[in-house]
PDB file of C-alpha atoms in Angstrom:
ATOM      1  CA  UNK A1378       0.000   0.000   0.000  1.00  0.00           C
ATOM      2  CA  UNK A1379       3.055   2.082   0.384  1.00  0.00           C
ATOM      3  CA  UNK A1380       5.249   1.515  -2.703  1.00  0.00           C
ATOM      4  CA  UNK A1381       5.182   3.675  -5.332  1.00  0.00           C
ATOM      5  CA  UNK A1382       3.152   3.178  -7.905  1.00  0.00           C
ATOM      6  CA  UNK A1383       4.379   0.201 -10.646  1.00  0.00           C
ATOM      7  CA  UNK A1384       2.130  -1.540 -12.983  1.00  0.00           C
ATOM      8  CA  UNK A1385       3.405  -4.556 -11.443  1.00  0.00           C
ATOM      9  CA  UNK A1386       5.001  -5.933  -7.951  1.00  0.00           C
ATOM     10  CA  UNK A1387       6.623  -9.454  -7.173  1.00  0.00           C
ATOM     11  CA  UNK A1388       6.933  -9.893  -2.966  1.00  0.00           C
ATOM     12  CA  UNK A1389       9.191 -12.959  -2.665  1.00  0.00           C
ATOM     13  CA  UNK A1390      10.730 -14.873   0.039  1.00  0.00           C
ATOM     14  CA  UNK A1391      12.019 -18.910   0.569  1.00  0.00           C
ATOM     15  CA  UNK A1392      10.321 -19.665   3.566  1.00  0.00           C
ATOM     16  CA  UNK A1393       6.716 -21.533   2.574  1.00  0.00           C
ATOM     17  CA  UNK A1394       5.278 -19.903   5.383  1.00  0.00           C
ATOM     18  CA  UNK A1395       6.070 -16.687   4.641  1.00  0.00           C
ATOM     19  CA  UNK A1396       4.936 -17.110   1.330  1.00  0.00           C
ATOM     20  CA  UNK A1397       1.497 -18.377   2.471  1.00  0.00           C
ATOM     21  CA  UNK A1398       1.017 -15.632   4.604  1.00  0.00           C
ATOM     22  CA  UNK A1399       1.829 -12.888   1.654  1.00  0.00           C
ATOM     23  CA  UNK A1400       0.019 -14.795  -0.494  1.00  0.00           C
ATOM     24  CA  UNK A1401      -3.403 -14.885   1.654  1.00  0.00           C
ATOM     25  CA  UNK A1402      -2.871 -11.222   3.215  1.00  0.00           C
ATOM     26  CA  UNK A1403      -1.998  -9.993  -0.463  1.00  0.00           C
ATOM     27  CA  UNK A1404      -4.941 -11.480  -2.777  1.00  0.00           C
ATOM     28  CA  UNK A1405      -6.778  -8.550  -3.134  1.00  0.00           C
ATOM     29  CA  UNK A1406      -4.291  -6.891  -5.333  1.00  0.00           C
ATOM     30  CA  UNK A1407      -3.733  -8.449  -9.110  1.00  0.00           C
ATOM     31  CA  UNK A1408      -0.951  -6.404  -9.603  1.00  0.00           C
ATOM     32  CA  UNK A1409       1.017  -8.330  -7.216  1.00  0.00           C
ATOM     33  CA  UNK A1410       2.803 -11.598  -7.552  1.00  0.00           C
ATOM     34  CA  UNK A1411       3.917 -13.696  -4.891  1.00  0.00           C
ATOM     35  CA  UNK A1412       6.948 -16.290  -5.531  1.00  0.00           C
ATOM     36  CA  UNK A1413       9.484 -18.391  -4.077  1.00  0.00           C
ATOM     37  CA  UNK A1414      12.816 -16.571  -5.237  1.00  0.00           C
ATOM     38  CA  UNK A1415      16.374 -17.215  -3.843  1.00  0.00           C
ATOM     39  CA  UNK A1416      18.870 -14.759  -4.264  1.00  0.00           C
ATOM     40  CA  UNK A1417      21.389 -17.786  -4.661  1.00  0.00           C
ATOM     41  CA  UNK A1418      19.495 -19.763  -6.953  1.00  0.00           C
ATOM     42  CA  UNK A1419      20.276 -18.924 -10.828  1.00  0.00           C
ATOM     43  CA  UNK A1420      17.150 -21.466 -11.904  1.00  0.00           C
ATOM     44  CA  UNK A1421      14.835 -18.654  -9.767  1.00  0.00           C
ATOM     45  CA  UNK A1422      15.994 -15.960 -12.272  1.00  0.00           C
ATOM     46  CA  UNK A1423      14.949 -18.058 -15.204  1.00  0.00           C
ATOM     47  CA  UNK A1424      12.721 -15.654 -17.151  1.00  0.00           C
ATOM     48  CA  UNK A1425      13.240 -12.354 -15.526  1.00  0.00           C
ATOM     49  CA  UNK A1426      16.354 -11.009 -16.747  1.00  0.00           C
ATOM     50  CA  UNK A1427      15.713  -7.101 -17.544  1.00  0.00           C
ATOM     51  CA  UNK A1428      12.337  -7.524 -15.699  1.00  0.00           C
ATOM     52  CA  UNK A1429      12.304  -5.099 -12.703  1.00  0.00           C
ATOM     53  CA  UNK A1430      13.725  -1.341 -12.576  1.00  0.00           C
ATOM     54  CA  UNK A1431      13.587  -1.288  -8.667  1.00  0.00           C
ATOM     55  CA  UNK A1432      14.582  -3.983  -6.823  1.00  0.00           C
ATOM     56  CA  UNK A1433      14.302  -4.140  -3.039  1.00  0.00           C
ATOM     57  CA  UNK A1434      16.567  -6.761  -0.505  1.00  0.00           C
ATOM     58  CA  UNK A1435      16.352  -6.271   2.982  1.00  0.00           C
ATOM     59  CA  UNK A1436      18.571  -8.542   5.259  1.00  0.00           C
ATOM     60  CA  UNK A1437      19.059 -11.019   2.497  1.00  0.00           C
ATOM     61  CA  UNK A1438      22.345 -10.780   1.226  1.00  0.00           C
ATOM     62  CA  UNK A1439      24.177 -11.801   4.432  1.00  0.00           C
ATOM     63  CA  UNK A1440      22.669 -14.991   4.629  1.00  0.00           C
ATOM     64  CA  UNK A1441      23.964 -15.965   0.935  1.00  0.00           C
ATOM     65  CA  UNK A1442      26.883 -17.983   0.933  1.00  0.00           C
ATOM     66  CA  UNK A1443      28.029 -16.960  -2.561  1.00  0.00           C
ATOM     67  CA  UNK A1444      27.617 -13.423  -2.431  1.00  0.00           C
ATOM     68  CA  UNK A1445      29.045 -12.906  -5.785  1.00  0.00           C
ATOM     69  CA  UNK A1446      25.906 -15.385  -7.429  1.00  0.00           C
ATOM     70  CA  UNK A1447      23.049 -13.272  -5.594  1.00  0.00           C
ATOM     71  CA  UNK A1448      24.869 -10.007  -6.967  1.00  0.00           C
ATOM     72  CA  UNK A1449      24.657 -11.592 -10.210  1.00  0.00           C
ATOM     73  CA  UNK A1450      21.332 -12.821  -9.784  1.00  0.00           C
ATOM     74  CA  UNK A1451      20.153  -9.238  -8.893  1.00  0.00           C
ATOM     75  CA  UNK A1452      21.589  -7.170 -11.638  1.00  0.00           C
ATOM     76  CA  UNK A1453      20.754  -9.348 -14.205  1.00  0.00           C
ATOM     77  CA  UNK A1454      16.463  -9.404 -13.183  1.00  0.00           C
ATOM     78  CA  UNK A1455      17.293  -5.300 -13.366  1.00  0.00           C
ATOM     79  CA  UNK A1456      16.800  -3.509 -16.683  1.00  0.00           C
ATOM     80  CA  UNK A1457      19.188  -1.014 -17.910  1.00  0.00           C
ATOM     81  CA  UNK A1458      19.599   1.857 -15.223  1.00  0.00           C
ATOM     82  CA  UNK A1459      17.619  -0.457 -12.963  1.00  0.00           C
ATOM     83  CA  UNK A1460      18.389  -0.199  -9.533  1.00  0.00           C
ATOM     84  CA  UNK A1461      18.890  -2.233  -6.542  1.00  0.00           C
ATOM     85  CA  UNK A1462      18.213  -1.216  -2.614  1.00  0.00           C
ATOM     86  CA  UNK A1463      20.259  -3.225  -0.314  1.00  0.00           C
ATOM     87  CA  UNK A1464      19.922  -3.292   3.294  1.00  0.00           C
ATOM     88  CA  UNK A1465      22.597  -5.314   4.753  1.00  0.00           C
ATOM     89  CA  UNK A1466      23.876  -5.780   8.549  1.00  0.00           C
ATOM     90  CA  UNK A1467      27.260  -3.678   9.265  1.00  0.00           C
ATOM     91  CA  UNK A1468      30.373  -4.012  11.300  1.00  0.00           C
ATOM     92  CA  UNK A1469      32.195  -7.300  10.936  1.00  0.00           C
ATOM     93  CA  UNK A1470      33.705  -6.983  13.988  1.00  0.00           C
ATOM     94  CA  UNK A1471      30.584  -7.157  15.949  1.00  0.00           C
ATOM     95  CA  UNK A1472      30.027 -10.156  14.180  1.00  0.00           C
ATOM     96  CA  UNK A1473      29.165 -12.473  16.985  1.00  0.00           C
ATOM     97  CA  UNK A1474      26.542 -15.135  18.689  1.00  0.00           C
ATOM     98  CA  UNK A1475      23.090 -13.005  17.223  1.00  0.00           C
ATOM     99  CA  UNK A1476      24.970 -13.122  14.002  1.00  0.00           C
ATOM    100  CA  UNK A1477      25.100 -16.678  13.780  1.00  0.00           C
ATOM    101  CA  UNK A1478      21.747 -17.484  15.350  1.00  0.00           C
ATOM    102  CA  UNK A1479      20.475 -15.583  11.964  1.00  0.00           C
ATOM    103  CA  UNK A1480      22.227 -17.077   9.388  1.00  0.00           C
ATOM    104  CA  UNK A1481      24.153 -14.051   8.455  1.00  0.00           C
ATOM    105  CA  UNK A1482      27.574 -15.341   6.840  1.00  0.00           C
ATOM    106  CA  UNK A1483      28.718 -11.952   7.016  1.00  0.00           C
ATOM    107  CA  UNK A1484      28.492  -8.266   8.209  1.00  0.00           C
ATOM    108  CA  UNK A1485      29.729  -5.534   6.010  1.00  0.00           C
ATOM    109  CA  UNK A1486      32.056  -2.301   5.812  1.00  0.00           C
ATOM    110  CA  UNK A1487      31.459   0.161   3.687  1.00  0.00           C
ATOM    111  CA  UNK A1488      34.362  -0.897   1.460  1.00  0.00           C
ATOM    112  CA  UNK A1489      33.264  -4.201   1.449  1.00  0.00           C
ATOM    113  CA  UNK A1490      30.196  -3.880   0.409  1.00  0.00           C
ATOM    114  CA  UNK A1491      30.803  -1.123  -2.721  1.00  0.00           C
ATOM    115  CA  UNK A1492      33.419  -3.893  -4.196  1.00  0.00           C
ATOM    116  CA  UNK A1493      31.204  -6.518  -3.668  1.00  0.00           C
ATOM    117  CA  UNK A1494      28.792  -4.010  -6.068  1.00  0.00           C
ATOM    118  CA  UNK A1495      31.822  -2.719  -8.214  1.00  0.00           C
ATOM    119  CA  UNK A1496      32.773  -6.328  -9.314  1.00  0.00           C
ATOM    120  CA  UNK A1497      29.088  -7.537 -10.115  1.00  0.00           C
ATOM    121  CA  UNK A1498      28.656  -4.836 -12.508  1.00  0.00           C
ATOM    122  CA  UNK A1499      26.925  -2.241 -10.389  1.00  0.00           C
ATOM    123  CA  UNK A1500      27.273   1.121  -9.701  1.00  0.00           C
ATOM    124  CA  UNK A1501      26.843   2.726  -6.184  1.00  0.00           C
ATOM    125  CA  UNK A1502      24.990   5.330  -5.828  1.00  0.00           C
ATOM    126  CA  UNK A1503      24.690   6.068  -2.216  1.00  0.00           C
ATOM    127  CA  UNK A1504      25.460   3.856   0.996  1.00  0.00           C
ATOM    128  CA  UNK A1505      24.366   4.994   4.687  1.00  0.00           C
ATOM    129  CA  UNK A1506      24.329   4.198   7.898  1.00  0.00           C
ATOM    130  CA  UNK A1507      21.017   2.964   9.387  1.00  0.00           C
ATOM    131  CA  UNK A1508      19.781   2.754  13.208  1.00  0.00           C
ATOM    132  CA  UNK A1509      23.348   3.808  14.840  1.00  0.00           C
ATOM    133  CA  UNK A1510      21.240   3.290  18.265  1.00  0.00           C
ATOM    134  CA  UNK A1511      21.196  -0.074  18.822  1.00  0.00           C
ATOM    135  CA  UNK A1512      24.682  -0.992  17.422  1.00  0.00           C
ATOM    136  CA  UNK A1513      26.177  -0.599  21.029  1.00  0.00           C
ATOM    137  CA  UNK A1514      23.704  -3.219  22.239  1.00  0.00           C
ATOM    138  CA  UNK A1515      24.205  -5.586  19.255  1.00  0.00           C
ATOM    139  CA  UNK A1516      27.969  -5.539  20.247  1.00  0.00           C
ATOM    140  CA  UNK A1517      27.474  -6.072  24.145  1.00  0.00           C
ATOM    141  CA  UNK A1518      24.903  -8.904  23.552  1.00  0.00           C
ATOM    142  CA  UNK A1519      26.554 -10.797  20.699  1.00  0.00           C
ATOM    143  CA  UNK A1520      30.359 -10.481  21.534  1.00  0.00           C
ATOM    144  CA  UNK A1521      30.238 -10.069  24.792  1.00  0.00           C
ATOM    145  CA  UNK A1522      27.727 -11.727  26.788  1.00  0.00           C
ATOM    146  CA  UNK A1523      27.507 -13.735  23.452  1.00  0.00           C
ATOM    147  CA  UNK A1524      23.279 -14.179  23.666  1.00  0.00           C
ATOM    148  CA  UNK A1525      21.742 -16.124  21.269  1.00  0.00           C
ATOM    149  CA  UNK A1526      18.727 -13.356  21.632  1.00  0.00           C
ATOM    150  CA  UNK A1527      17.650  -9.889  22.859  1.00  0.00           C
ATOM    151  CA  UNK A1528      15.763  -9.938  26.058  1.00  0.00           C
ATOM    152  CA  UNK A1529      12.283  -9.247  25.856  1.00  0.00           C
ATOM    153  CA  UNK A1530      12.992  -6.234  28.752  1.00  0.00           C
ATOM    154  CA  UNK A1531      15.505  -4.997  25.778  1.00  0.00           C
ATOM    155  CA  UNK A1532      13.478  -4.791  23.544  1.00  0.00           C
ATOM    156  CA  UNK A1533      10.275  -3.691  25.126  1.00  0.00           C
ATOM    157  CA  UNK A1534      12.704  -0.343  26.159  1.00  0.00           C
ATOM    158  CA  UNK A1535      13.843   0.077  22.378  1.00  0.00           C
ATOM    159  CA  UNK A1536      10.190  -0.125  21.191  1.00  0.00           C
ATOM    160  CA  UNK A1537       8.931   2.787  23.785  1.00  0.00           C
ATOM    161  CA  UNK A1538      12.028   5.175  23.505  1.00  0.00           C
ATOM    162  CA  UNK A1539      11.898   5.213  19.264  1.00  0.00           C
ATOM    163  CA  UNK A1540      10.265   8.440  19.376  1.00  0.00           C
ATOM    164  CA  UNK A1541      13.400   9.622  21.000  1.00  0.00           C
ATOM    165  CA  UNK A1542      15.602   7.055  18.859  1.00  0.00           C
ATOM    166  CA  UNK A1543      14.740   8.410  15.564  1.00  0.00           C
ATOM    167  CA  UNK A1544      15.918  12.170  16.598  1.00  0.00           C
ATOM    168  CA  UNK A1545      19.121  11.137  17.923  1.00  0.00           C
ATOM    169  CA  UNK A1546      20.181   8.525  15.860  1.00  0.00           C
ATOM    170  CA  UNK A1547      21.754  10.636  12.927  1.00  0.00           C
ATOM    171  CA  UNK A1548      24.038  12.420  15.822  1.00  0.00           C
ATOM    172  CA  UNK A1549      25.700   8.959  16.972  1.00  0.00           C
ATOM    173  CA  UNK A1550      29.461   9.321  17.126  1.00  0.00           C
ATOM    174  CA  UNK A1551      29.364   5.826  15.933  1.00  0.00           C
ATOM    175  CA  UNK A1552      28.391   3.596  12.640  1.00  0.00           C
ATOM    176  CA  UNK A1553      25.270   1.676  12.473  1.00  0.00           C
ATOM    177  CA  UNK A1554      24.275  -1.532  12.936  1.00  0.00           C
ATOM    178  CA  UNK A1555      23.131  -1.694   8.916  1.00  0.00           C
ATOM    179  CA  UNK A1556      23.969   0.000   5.795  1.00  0.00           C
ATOM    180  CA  UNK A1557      21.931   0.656   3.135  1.00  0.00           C
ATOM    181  CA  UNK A1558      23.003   1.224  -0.466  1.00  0.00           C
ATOM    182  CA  UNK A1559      21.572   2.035  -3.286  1.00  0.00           C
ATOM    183  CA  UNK A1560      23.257   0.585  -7.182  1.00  0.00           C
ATOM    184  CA  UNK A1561      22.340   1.086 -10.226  1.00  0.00           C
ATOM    185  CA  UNK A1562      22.807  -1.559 -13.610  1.00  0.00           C
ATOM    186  CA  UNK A1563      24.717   0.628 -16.082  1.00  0.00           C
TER     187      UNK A1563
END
């Protein structure tokens, strides 16, 4: 209900249940598909090579093994000055116990991450930091304490004080716990 308006949308994911659920709560709206694709699958990209102009991958990339095959994957389903929105985690020395309870086989710099772009054929645009807040807690609970979760107390105290969060964050001395870039197919 929030995207800008396409003539057409594809929601995807690998998990069946997920997939049932956006399938059900999505129905209603014929210019959406629904689909099983994986990032590190080529067979999934069978058929839509030049297909999208935006394409959107939120805390996906880390969990992909062969980085370089999703990166492939992704700019070849993008058209010609198609681009691709990546949020990915940051830091990979706070990589730690939450890290692997996720499935992430990495965390990203900054460098890093524009290579990994730069030698799949895309183009960075912009890269940012994203929620600098909680990056000192990801650190203390994952290399430190080394939790294989966030305490529900945590968490309850993030979700009341985001108001407060959101003006502050920007003025963090430190990086953030994501990054987001954006990279265009030439």
């Amino acid at each position: 209900r929030n995207l800008c308006p396409r003539d057409r949308y594809t929601a995807s994911d690998i998990n069946p249940h997920y997939l049932d659920y956006l399938k059900r709560t999505l129905q209603s709206r014929p210019y959406l598909d629904v689909g099983k694709i994986d990032l590190a699958d080529p067979r999934d990209f069978a058929g839509l090579s030049g297909k999208y102009d935006t394409i959107v991958c939120l805390n996906v990339l880390e969990h992909v093994r062969e980085e370089s095959i999703a990166l492939a994957n992704l700019r070849g389903a993008l058209c010609p000055g198609g681009r691709v929105i990546l949020l990915v985690p940051q830091g990979p020395g706070v990589f730690g116990t939450l890290d692997e309870v996720l499935g992430h086989e990495r965390r990203y710099s900054r460098a890093s991450l524009a290579e990994a772009l730069r030698s799949n054929g895309l183009e960075l645009e912009t890269m940012f930091d994203f929620n600098r807040t909680t990056m000192p807690a990801w650190w203390f609970n994952g290399r430190i304490l080394r939790r294989r979760h966030f305490g529900k107390l945590q968490l309850k105290r993030l979700n009341l004080s985001v108001w407060f969060v959101r003006r502050i964050d920007g003025w963090l001395p430190w990086p953030g716990v994501s990054l987001i870039a954006v990279a265009r197919r030439p």
